[in-house]
């Protein structure tokens, strides 16, 4: 999808309402640090640092719909318990989400608690009911689901096999959608694809598709055969399979199999990525996009969320950045605005990564700079370089500097392996950038004292440290510029 088409789709999304119907869950995350093994058993001891709670399953689909700029019309079952009340409270406060929840006092709300340390899940604890909704709850849910469908431009069904999407609910939703000509997209569970009826699109992942049709899905050829079999076994107009790093493939009745490849990403957490795909498909189809464009949006959005921690969402700004990055060289993609730098560092910090920061003019890059940056990167997991704008270089160095403009200096820095992000700033000092990024380690050259390092007191105030890197003798930008101008 090109940038113009993406921006047009995102603009249309603001007028779209998507009915998000299906199983509801509460996702809890407990973050902490592991520093020892329990004396009681050979298990890690997690020292809790923070907790986070969010909507999961159909609720996470709704979060993603809202994050894309559309409005989510959410309905599903909750129990008459603490988890159910917490889901209702979160849904009520969620921007862009309108919830019509059905309480069933015969079941427990599904709650998934994940324990995370160092950016990795250690354990997941599930509390759930998997039986089908009882007659009374089913009746109320069918009415609520049909109601939100009638007020929407697209319908997405999120089936986690927890009992919400019964045959009665599916039939009533499909009838309401067909009466208004609305697209219906299903994220299925189980082997029976026919149970969803004549929906527009069924979206299993590769493992689910393989199980549903008893065929392998490892190669393109195998996927093509499996998609054809899935169409034979279902009433859907099309079947799309998500293939992780391979992207997505889909087939419409009477048409060929099409493939959209994913751009290689640093995958950190795939939790909820399927929900993001479902939301993107629903928003795009509800906005009048073709299935091709909807799939391209879904590939882009899923590529964003797998780089975040937990059940995350993709915003329009995330998608525009991701689309631009696909067309930039690696070095250029490291150059970030103030806002993107803050967002990127926040994602790194969620993963438990140690953030380093240094700054400078880096006008004529030389061996000393490279050695300095390599040393700085050794003290952190991710190194951000604050880069003086052309104006601030002139203010510091005088007329005639910089030799190279900001864009050239930024791209050259981005091409160095030790540098993970380049953040230009126009002020005389980088203090605003430091305060926004809150690095764990602040690095300057050993030709400074700690008392002279801008931001040192601020970094130490939040528990960070200041490190002074050794200077390689005989290399300086000033000397290099003087030699070029014949004044040395």
Short mmCIF file of C-alpha atoms in Angstrom, two decimals:
data_model
loop_
_atom_site.label_atom_id
_atom_site.label_comp_id
_atom_site.label_asym_id
_atom_site.label_seq_id
_atom_site.Cartn_x
_atom_site.Cartn_y
_atom_site.Cartn_z
CA UNK A 1 0.00 0.00 0.00
CA UNK A 2 1.47 3.37 -0.95
CA UNK A 3 1.44 6.29 1.47
CA UNK A 4 -1.32 8.18 -0.33
CA UNK A 5 -3.66 5.18 -0.29
CA UNK A 6 -2.85 4.54 3.39
CA UNK A 7 -3.61 8.12 4.42
CA UNK A 8 -6.85 8.09 2.41
CA UNK A 9 -7.96 4.86 4.08
CA UNK A 10 -7.12 6.18 7.56
CA UNK A 11 -9.10 9.35 6.86
CA UNK A 12 -12.16 7.32 5.82
CA UNK A 13 -11.79 5.13 8.92
CA UNK A 14 -12.93 8.03 11.12
CA UNK A 15 -16.46 7.57 9.73
CA UNK A 16 -16.55 3.79 10.25
CA UNK A 17 -18.22 1.82 13.03
CA UNK A 18 -17.14 -1.81 13.41
CA UNK A 19 -19.21 -4.33 15.38
CA UNK A 20 -16.75 -6.38 17.47
CA UNK A 21 -18.56 -9.50 18.65
CA UNK A 22 -17.26 -12.60 20.41
CA UNK A 23 -15.42 -13.91 23.42
CA UNK A 24 -14.21 -11.36 25.96
CA UNK A 25 -11.14 -11.67 28.15
CA UNK A 26 -9.23 -9.63 30.67
CA UNK A 27 -5.49 -9.56 29.97
CA UNK A 28 -3.34 -8.90 33.03
CA UNK A 29 0.41 -8.37 32.92
CA UNK A 30 2.69 -8.52 35.95
CA UNK A 31 6.13 -7.05 35.22
CA UNK A 32 9.14 -7.56 37.41
CA UNK A 33 12.73 -8.68 37.77
CA UNK A 34 14.21 -12.11 38.41
CA UNK A 35 17.39 -12.04 40.48
CA UNK A 36 17.30 -15.36 42.33
CA UNK A 37 15.90 -18.87 42.51
CA UNK A 38 13.39 -19.73 45.23
CA UNK A 39 14.78 -21.70 48.18
CA UNK A 40 11.44 -23.54 48.32
CA UNK A 41 11.55 -25.00 44.80
CA UNK A 42 13.71 -24.75 41.64
CA UNK A 43 11.72 -21.81 40.27
CA UNK A 44 12.50 -18.17 39.57
CA UNK A 45 11.40 -15.53 42.08
CA UNK A 46 9.71 -12.60 40.31
CA UNK A 47 9.99 -9.31 42.16
CA UNK A 48 6.98 -7.31 41.01
CA UNK A 49 7.66 -3.88 39.53
CA UNK A 50 4.34 -2.97 37.92
CA UNK A 51 1.00 -4.34 36.73
CA UNK A 52 -1.13 -3.57 33.69
CA UNK A 53 -4.66 -4.68 32.80
CA UNK A 54 -6.37 -4.39 29.40
CA UNK A 55 -9.15 -5.81 27.26
CA UNK A 56 -8.37 -9.09 25.50
CA UNK A 57 -9.87 -11.22 22.69
CA UNK A 58 -12.86 -9.34 21.19
CA UNK A 59 -12.02 -6.52 23.59
CA UNK A 60 -8.54 -6.27 22.15
CA UNK A 61 -10.02 -6.25 18.65
CA UNK A 62 -12.14 -3.29 19.76
CA UNK A 63 -9.07 -1.53 21.17
CA UNK A 64 -7.33 -1.96 17.83
CA UNK A 65 -10.35 -0.71 15.88
CA UNK A 66 -10.44 2.42 18.04
CA UNK A 67 -6.67 2.90 17.76
CA UNK A 68 -7.01 2.94 13.97
CA UNK A 69 -9.40 5.86 14.27
CA UNK A 70 -12.70 4.02 13.77
CA UNK A 71 -15.40 3.40 16.39
CA UNK A 72 -15.75 -0.04 17.97
CA UNK A 73 -19.20 -1.38 18.87
CA UNK A 74 -18.28 -4.13 21.36
CA UNK A 75 -20.44 -6.92 22.72
CA UNK A 76 -19.72 -10.23 24.44
CA UNK A 77 -20.21 -12.22 27.64
CA UNK A 78 -18.75 -11.51 31.07
CA UNK A 79 -19.32 -13.18 34.40
CA UNK A 80 -20.86 -11.58 37.46
CA UNK A 81 -17.45 -11.33 39.11
CA UNK A 82 -14.46 -9.04 39.63
CA UNK A 83 -13.05 -9.76 36.17
CA UNK A 84 -16.36 -8.96 34.51
CA UNK A 85 -16.73 -5.70 36.38
CA UNK A 86 -13.18 -4.74 35.50
CA UNK A 87 -13.83 -5.41 31.78
CA UNK A 88 -16.98 -3.26 31.95
CA UNK A 89 -15.10 -0.43 33.65
CA UNK A 90 -12.20 -0.49 31.17
CA UNK A 91 -14.57 -0.67 28.19
CA UNK A 92 -16.62 2.25 29.50
CA UNK A 93 -13.50 4.42 29.80
CA UNK A 94 -11.91 3.33 26.51
CA UNK A 95 -11.87 6.09 23.91
CA UNK A 96 -13.58 5.07 20.70
CA UNK A 97 -15.27 1.99 22.22
CA UNK A 98 -19.01 1.67 22.86
CA UNK A 99 -19.79 -1.50 24.80
CA UNK A 100 -23.01 -3.51 25.17
CA UNK A 101 -21.86 -6.30 27.48
CA UNK A 102 -24.02 -9.21 28.61
CA UNK A 103 -23.55 -10.56 32.14
CA UNK A 104 -23.98 -14.29 32.70
CA UNK A 105 -23.95 -15.18 36.39
CA UNK A 106 -23.47 -18.88 35.58
CA UNK A 107 -19.95 -18.44 34.22
CA UNK A 108 -16.59 -17.01 35.23
CA UNK A 109 -15.01 -14.19 33.25
CA UNK A 110 -11.95 -15.34 31.31
CA UNK A 111 -8.82 -13.79 32.82
CA UNK A 112 -5.29 -14.38 31.54
CA UNK A 113 -2.42 -13.28 33.76
CA UNK A 114 1.06 -13.14 32.25
CA UNK A 115 4.20 -12.81 34.36
CA UNK A 116 7.00 -11.00 32.52
CA UNK A 117 10.67 -10.36 33.31
CA UNK A 118 13.40 -9.06 31.05
CA UNK A 119 10.82 -8.63 28.31
CA UNK A 120 9.98 -12.37 28.28
CA UNK A 121 6.93 -14.21 29.58
CA UNK A 122 7.76 -16.59 32.43
CA UNK A 123 4.29 -18.00 33.07
CA UNK A 124 0.65 -17.51 32.04
CA UNK A 125 -2.21 -18.24 34.41
CA UNK A 126 -5.66 -18.80 32.84
CA UNK A 127 -9.02 -18.54 34.62
CA UNK A 128 -11.82 -19.37 32.21
CA UNK A 129 -15.15 -20.92 31.32
CA UNK A 130 -15.34 -22.70 27.97
CA UNK A 131 -18.92 -23.99 27.99
CA UNK A 132 -21.47 -22.47 25.61
CA UNK A 133 -23.64 -19.63 26.86
CA UNK A 134 -26.83 -20.75 28.58
CA UNK A 135 -30.27 -20.11 27.00
CA UNK A 136 -30.96 -16.82 28.79
CA UNK A 137 -27.48 -15.38 28.23
CA UNK A 138 -27.52 -16.60 24.63
CA UNK A 139 -30.82 -14.85 23.94
CA UNK A 140 -29.57 -11.57 25.39
CA UNK A 141 -26.24 -11.82 23.58
CA UNK A 142 -27.91 -12.57 20.22
CA UNK A 143 -30.09 -9.49 20.61
CA UNK A 144 -27.14 -7.29 21.61
CA UNK A 145 -24.99 -8.61 18.75
CA UNK A 146 -27.70 -8.00 16.16
CA UNK A 147 -28.21 -4.54 17.61
CA UNK A 148 -24.58 -3.43 17.25
CA UNK A 149 -24.45 -4.97 13.77
CA UNK A 150 -27.35 -2.80 12.63
CA UNK A 151 -25.46 0.33 13.73
CA UNK A 152 -22.17 -0.56 12.02
CA UNK A 153 -20.45 -0.60 8.63
CA UNK A 154 -18.58 -3.88 9.18
CA UNK A 155 -18.70 -6.88 11.52
CA UNK A 156 -15.78 -8.82 13.00
CA UNK A 157 -16.33 -12.04 14.94
CA UNK A 158 -13.65 -13.05 17.43
CA UNK A 159 -13.95 -16.74 18.33
CA UNK A 160 -11.71 -17.97 21.14
CA UNK A 161 -13.94 -21.01 21.85
CA UNK A 162 -15.11 -19.64 25.20
CA UNK A 163 -18.81 -20.09 24.45
CA UNK A 164 -20.02 -16.69 23.18
CA UNK A 165 -20.37 -17.42 19.46
CA UNK A 166 -23.12 -20.04 19.55
CA UNK A 167 -25.05 -21.12 16.45
CA UNK A 168 -27.92 -18.80 17.47
CA UNK A 169 -25.65 -15.77 17.88
CA UNK A 170 -23.87 -16.44 14.58
CA UNK A 171 -27.14 -16.85 12.70
CA UNK A 172 -28.67 -13.64 14.08
CA UNK A 173 -25.53 -11.62 13.34
CA UNK A 174 -25.25 -12.95 9.80
CA UNK A 175 -28.92 -12.22 9.11
CA UNK A 176 -28.56 -8.65 10.38
CA UNK A 177 -25.32 -8.11 8.39
CA UNK A 178 -26.74 -9.52 5.17
CA UNK A 179 -29.86 -7.35 5.43
CA UNK A 180 -27.59 -4.28 5.34
CA UNK A 181 -24.94 -5.62 2.96
CA UNK A 182 -22.19 -5.45 5.58
CA UNK A 183 -18.86 -7.31 5.29
CA UNK A 184 -18.37 -9.98 7.97
CA UNK A 185 -14.88 -11.19 8.93
CA UNK A 186 -14.27 -14.14 11.29
CA UNK A 187 -11.24 -15.12 13.32
CA UNK A 188 -12.14 -18.83 13.75
CA UNK A 189 -11.42 -21.47 16.33
CA UNK A 190 -11.69 -25.21 15.82
CA UNK A 191 -11.98 -27.45 12.79
CA UNK A 192 -15.54 -26.64 11.70
CA UNK A 193 -15.24 -23.66 9.34
CA UNK A 194 -18.74 -24.28 7.95
CA UNK A 195 -20.37 -23.22 11.25
CA UNK A 196 -19.78 -19.53 10.44
CA UNK A 197 -22.01 -19.60 7.37
CA UNK A 198 -21.75 -17.36 4.31
CA UNK A 199 -19.39 -14.77 5.79
CA UNK A 200 -17.17 -12.60 3.59
CA UNK A 201 -13.84 -13.71 5.03
CA UNK A 202 -12.50 -16.33 7.42
CA UNK A 203 -9.05 -15.60 8.87
CA UNK A 204 -7.24 -18.57 10.49
CA UNK A 205 -3.53 -18.64 11.18
CA UNK A 206 -1.38 -21.27 9.50
CA UNK A 207 -1.70 -23.81 12.33
CA UNK A 208 -5.48 -23.35 12.54
CA UNK A 209 -5.88 -23.72 8.77
CA UNK A 210 -3.77 -26.87 8.78
CA UNK A 211 -5.88 -28.40 11.56
CA UNK A 212 -9.16 -27.45 9.89
CA UNK A 213 -8.38 -29.10 6.53
CA UNK A 214 -5.87 -31.79 7.58
CA UNK A 215 -3.21 -30.42 5.23
CA UNK A 216 0.26 -28.93 5.79
CA UNK A 217 0.79 -25.18 5.40
CA UNK A 218 4.55 -24.83 5.39
CA UNK A 219 5.14 -23.72 1.79
CA UNK A 220 3.30 -21.52 -0.71
CA UNK A 221 2.12 -24.59 -2.62
CA UNK A 222 0.84 -26.26 0.54
CA UNK A 223 -0.93 -23.05 1.62
CA UNK A 224 -2.62 -22.78 -1.79
CA UNK A 225 -3.96 -26.32 -1.52
CA UNK A 226 -5.13 -25.72 2.05
CA UNK A 227 -6.95 -22.50 1.12
CA UNK A 228 -8.78 -24.28 -1.70
CA UNK A 229 -9.81 -27.03 0.71
CA UNK A 230 -10.98 -24.47 3.28
CA UNK A 231 -13.25 -22.83 0.72
CA UNK A 232 -14.74 -26.22 -0.09
CA UNK A 233 -15.44 -26.91 3.58
CA UNK A 234 -16.88 -23.49 4.44
CA UNK A 235 -19.55 -21.14 3.15
CA UNK A 236 -17.17 -18.16 3.16
CA UNK A 237 -16.59 -15.99 0.12
CA UNK A 238 -12.84 -15.92 0.86
CA UNK A 239 -10.28 -17.42 3.25
CA UNK A 240 -7.15 -15.62 4.41
CA UNK A 241 -4.31 -17.27 6.32
CA UNK A 242 -1.81 -15.36 8.45
CA UNK A 243 1.67 -16.86 8.12
CA UNK A 244 3.78 -14.97 10.68
CA UNK A 245 7.02 -13.82 9.04
CA UNK A 246 5.84 -15.04 5.63
CA UNK A 247 3.02 -12.49 5.52
CA UNK A 248 -0.52 -13.43 4.49
CA UNK A 249 -2.16 -15.40 1.68
CA UNK A 250 -5.79 -15.47 0.61
CA UNK A 251 -8.14 -16.94 -1.93
CA UNK A 252 -11.56 -15.81 -3.12
CA UNK A 253 -14.05 -18.22 -4.66
CA UNK A 254 -13.27 -18.58 -8.35
CA UNK A 255 -10.03 -16.63 -8.03
CA UNK A 256 -6.31 -17.38 -7.66
CA UNK A 257 -4.35 -17.44 -4.42
CA UNK A 258 -2.68 -14.11 -3.67
CA UNK A 259 0.27 -13.49 -1.36
CA UNK A 260 1.31 -10.34 0.50
CA UNK A 261 4.77 -10.66 1.98
CA UNK A 262 5.71 -9.19 5.34
CA UNK A 263 8.71 -6.90 5.65
CA UNK A 264 11.29 -8.42 8.02
CA UNK A 265 10.80 -7.07 11.55
CA UNK A 266 12.40 -7.52 14.95
CA UNK A 267 9.59 -9.60 16.47
CA UNK A 268 9.30 -9.29 20.20
CA UNK A 269 5.78 -10.33 21.22
CA UNK A 270 3.07 -11.85 19.01
CA UNK A 271 0.39 -11.66 21.73
CA UNK A 272 -2.77 -10.23 20.20
CA UNK A 273 -1.35 -9.85 16.69
CA UNK A 274 -4.28 -11.82 15.29
CA UNK A 275 -6.67 -9.37 16.96
CA UNK A 276 -4.87 -6.51 15.23
CA UNK A 277 -5.22 -8.23 11.86
CA UNK A 278 -8.94 -8.80 12.43
CA UNK A 279 -9.46 -5.16 13.42
CA UNK A 280 -7.53 -3.83 10.41
CA UNK A 281 -9.51 -6.01 8.02
CA UNK A 282 -12.80 -4.87 9.52
CA UNK A 283 -11.88 -1.18 9.46
CA UNK A 284 -10.59 -1.31 5.88
CA UNK A 285 -13.57 -3.23 4.50
CA UNK A 286 -15.96 -1.02 6.44
CA UNK A 287 -14.27 2.01 4.84
CA UNK A 288 -14.96 0.60 1.37
CA UNK A 289 -11.46 -0.71 0.60
CA UNK A 290 -10.82 -3.71 -1.62
CA UNK A 291 -9.78 -6.98 -0.01
CA UNK A 292 -6.27 -6.40 -1.42
CA UNK A 293 -5.99 -3.05 0.39
CA UNK A 294 -7.49 -4.51 3.55
CA UNK A 295 -4.88 -7.28 3.61
CA UNK A 296 -2.07 -4.79 2.98
CA UNK A 297 -3.28 -2.69 5.92
CA UNK A 298 -3.46 -5.81 8.11
CA UNK A 299 0.10 -6.83 7.20
CA UNK A 300 1.36 -3.34 8.02
CA UNK A 301 -0.53 -3.16 11.33
CA UNK A 302 0.55 -6.61 12.51
CA UNK A 303 4.16 -5.71 11.72
CA UNK A 304 3.82 -2.76 14.10
CA UNK A 305 2.29 -4.61 17.05
CA UNK A 306 4.72 -7.56 17.10
CA UNK A 307 7.45 -5.04 17.87
CA UNK A 308 5.61 -3.96 21.01
CA UNK A 309 5.14 -5.70 24.35
CA UNK A 310 1.87 -7.42 25.23
CA UNK A 311 -1.50 -7.06 23.55
CA UNK A 312 -0.64 -3.81 21.80
CA UNK A 313 -2.34 -1.62 19.18
CA UNK A 314 -1.26 0.15 16.00
CA UNK A 315 -2.13 3.83 15.62
CA UNK A 316 -2.35 5.81 12.37
CA UNK A 317 0.98 7.46 13.23
CA UNK A 318 2.55 4.01 13.74
CA UNK A 319 1.28 2.89 10.34
CA UNK A 320 2.52 5.98 8.50
CA UNK A 321 5.95 5.60 10.14
CA UNK A 322 6.03 1.90 9.23
CA UNK A 323 5.05 2.61 5.63
CA UNK A 324 7.71 5.30 5.30
CA UNK A 325 10.34 3.03 6.87
CA UNK A 326 9.68 0.37 4.22
CA UNK A 327 10.82 2.81 1.56
CA UNK A 328 13.86 4.14 3.36
CA UNK A 329 17.32 2.69 3.61
CA UNK A 330 18.23 1.24 6.99
CA UNK A 331 20.30 4.30 7.89
CA UNK A 332 17.50 6.73 7.02
CA UNK A 333 14.94 4.73 8.99
CA UNK A 334 16.94 5.32 12.19
CA UNK A 335 16.44 9.09 11.96
CA UNK A 336 13.46 10.05 14.12
CA UNK A 337 11.43 13.09 15.03
CA UNK A 338 11.18 14.06 18.70
CA UNK A 339 7.78 12.34 18.99
CA UNK A 340 8.86 9.14 17.24
CA UNK A 341 12.04 8.98 19.32
CA UNK A 342 10.00 9.14 22.53
CA UNK A 343 7.56 6.47 21.30
CA UNK A 344 10.39 4.19 20.18
CA UNK A 345 12.25 4.50 23.46
CA UNK A 346 9.03 3.80 25.37
CA UNK A 347 8.62 0.54 23.42
CA UNK A 348 12.23 -0.42 24.10
CA UNK A 349 11.79 0.32 27.79
CA UNK A 350 8.66 -1.87 27.94
CA UNK A 351 10.87 -4.70 26.78
CA UNK A 352 13.23 -4.14 29.70
CA UNK A 353 16.01 -2.75 27.49
CA UNK A 354 18.63 -0.39 28.89
CA UNK A 355 18.60 2.95 27.05
CA UNK A 356 21.78 4.94 26.41
CA UNK A 357 22.03 8.54 25.20
CA UNK A 358 24.82 10.71 23.87
CA UNK A 359 24.84 13.83 21.77
CA UNK A 360 27.02 15.98 19.56
CA UNK A 361 27.46 17.74 16.23
CA UNK A 362 29.18 14.80 14.47
CA UNK A 363 30.03 17.10 11.58
CA UNK A 364 32.99 15.38 9.93
CA UNK A 365 32.82 11.78 11.14
CA UNK A 366 36.22 10.29 11.96
CA UNK A 367 37.78 7.29 13.65
CA UNK A 368 37.47 8.88 17.08
CA UNK A 369 33.72 9.24 16.69
CA UNK A 370 33.33 5.60 15.67
CA UNK A 371 35.36 4.37 18.65
CA UNK A 372 33.42 6.66 21.00
CA UNK A 373 30.02 5.43 19.78
CA UNK A 374 31.12 1.80 19.94
CA UNK A 375 32.14 2.30 23.56
CA UNK A 376 28.85 4.06 24.37
CA UNK A 377 26.79 1.26 22.84
CA UNK A 378 28.59 -1.26 25.05
CA UNK A 379 27.03 0.36 28.12
CA UNK A 380 23.43 -0.07 26.97
CA UNK A 381 21.07 -2.20 24.90
CA UNK A 382 19.94 0.65 22.65
CA UNK A 383 21.90 3.83 21.92
CA UNK A 384 20.17 7.09 20.97
CA UNK A 385 22.30 9.89 19.52
CA UNK A 386 21.01 13.43 19.94
CA UNK A 387 22.22 15.41 16.91
CA UNK A 388 22.56 19.20 16.85
CA UNK A 389 20.65 20.94 14.07
CA UNK A 390 22.54 23.14 11.61
CA UNK A 391 21.47 26.24 13.54
CA UNK A 392 22.68 24.89 16.88
CA UNK A 393 25.99 23.77 15.33
CA UNK A 394 26.58 27.32 14.08
CA UNK A 395 25.73 28.66 17.52
CA UNK A 396 28.33 26.35 19.06
CA UNK A 397 31.04 26.30 16.39
CA UNK A 398 30.62 29.60 14.55
CA UNK A 399 30.02 30.55 10.93
CA UNK A 400 31.23 28.07 8.34
CA UNK A 401 29.98 25.12 10.36
CA UNK A 402 28.59 22.60 9.92
CA UNK A 403 30.51 21.33 6.93
CA UNK A 404 27.72 18.80 6.27
CA UNK A 405 24.02 19.57 6.66
CA UNK A 406 21.75 17.91 9.22
CA UNK A 407 20.29 15.33 6.84
CA UNK A 408 23.73 14.16 5.70
CA UNK A 409 25.08 13.95 9.25
CA UNK A 410 21.99 12.07 10.47
CA UNK A 411 22.07 9.46 7.70
CA UNK A 412 25.82 8.83 8.15
CA UNK A 413 25.30 8.32 11.89
CA UNK A 414 22.34 6.02 11.19
CA UNK A 415 24.60 3.89 9.02
CA UNK A 416 26.82 3.01 11.99
CA UNK A 417 26.08 -0.30 13.72
CA UNK A 418 26.43 1.03 17.31
CA UNK A 419 23.73 3.67 16.70
CA UNK A 420 20.10 2.56 17.10
CA UNK A 421 18.33 5.91 16.76
CA UNK A 422 19.28 9.46 15.72
CA UNK A 423 17.20 12.27 17.22
CA UNK A 424 17.94 15.79 15.88
CA UNK A 425 17.35 18.77 18.19
CA UNK A 426 17.41 22.50 17.50
CA UNK A 427 18.11 23.84 20.99
CA UNK A 428 21.60 24.76 22.16
CA UNK A 429 21.56 21.78 24.56
CA UNK A 430 19.78 18.41 24.45
CA UNK A 431 18.20 18.77 27.89
CA UNK A 432 14.59 18.64 26.59
CA UNK A 433 15.38 15.46 24.65
CA UNK A 434 17.09 13.89 27.67
CA UNK A 435 14.14 14.67 29.94
CA UNK A 436 11.69 13.20 27.43
CA UNK A 437 13.68 10.01 26.77
CA UNK A 438 14.84 9.46 30.38
CA UNK A 439 17.91 7.38 29.43
CA UNK A 440 19.40 4.86 31.84
CA UNK A 441 22.93 5.91 30.96
CA UNK A 442 24.17 9.29 29.69
CA UNK A 443 27.47 9.20 27.82
CA UNK A 444 29.93 12.01 27.03
CA UNK A 445 33.62 12.09 26.21
CA UNK A 446 36.27 11.97 28.91
CA UNK A 447 37.32 15.50 27.91
CA UNK A 448 34.31 16.56 30.01
CA UNK A 449 33.94 16.23 33.76
CA UNK A 450 30.68 14.80 35.08
CA UNK A 451 29.76 18.23 36.44
CA UNK A 452 29.99 19.64 32.89
CA UNK A 453 27.73 17.05 31.26
CA UNK A 454 24.36 18.56 30.35
CA UNK A 455 21.55 16.55 31.96
CA UNK A 456 23.78 14.59 34.32
CA UNK A 457 21.85 15.68 37.42
CA UNK A 458 18.51 14.83 35.78
CA UNK A 459 19.64 11.35 34.72
CA UNK A 460 20.96 10.58 38.19
CA UNK A 461 17.67 11.83 39.73
CA UNK A 462 15.73 8.95 38.14
CA UNK A 463 18.35 6.33 38.97
CA UNK A 464 20.45 6.52 35.80
CA UNK A 465 24.19 6.87 35.53
CA UNK A 466 26.70 9.07 33.73
CA UNK A 467 29.62 7.46 31.88
CA UNK A 468 32.65 9.17 30.32
CA UNK A 469 34.01 7.48 27.21
CA UNK A 470 37.70 7.47 26.37
CA UNK A 471 38.85 9.79 23.60
CA UNK A 472 41.01 8.48 20.77
CA UNK A 473 43.99 10.85 20.60
CA UNK A 474 44.87 12.55 17.35
CA UNK A 475 41.36 12.76 15.91
CA UNK A 476 39.09 15.80 16.04
CA UNK A 477 36.58 17.45 13.73
CA UNK A 478 38.15 20.87 14.25
CA UNK A 479 41.53 19.59 13.09
CA UNK A 480 39.96 17.78 10.15
CA UNK A 481 38.12 20.92 9.02
CA UNK A 482 41.31 22.97 9.33
CA UNK A 483 43.21 20.50 7.16
CA UNK A 484 40.46 20.54 4.51
CA UNK A 485 40.58 24.35 4.41
CA UNK A 486 44.34 24.45 4.37
CA UNK A 487 44.63 26.35 7.61
CA UNK A 488 46.34 23.64 9.66
#
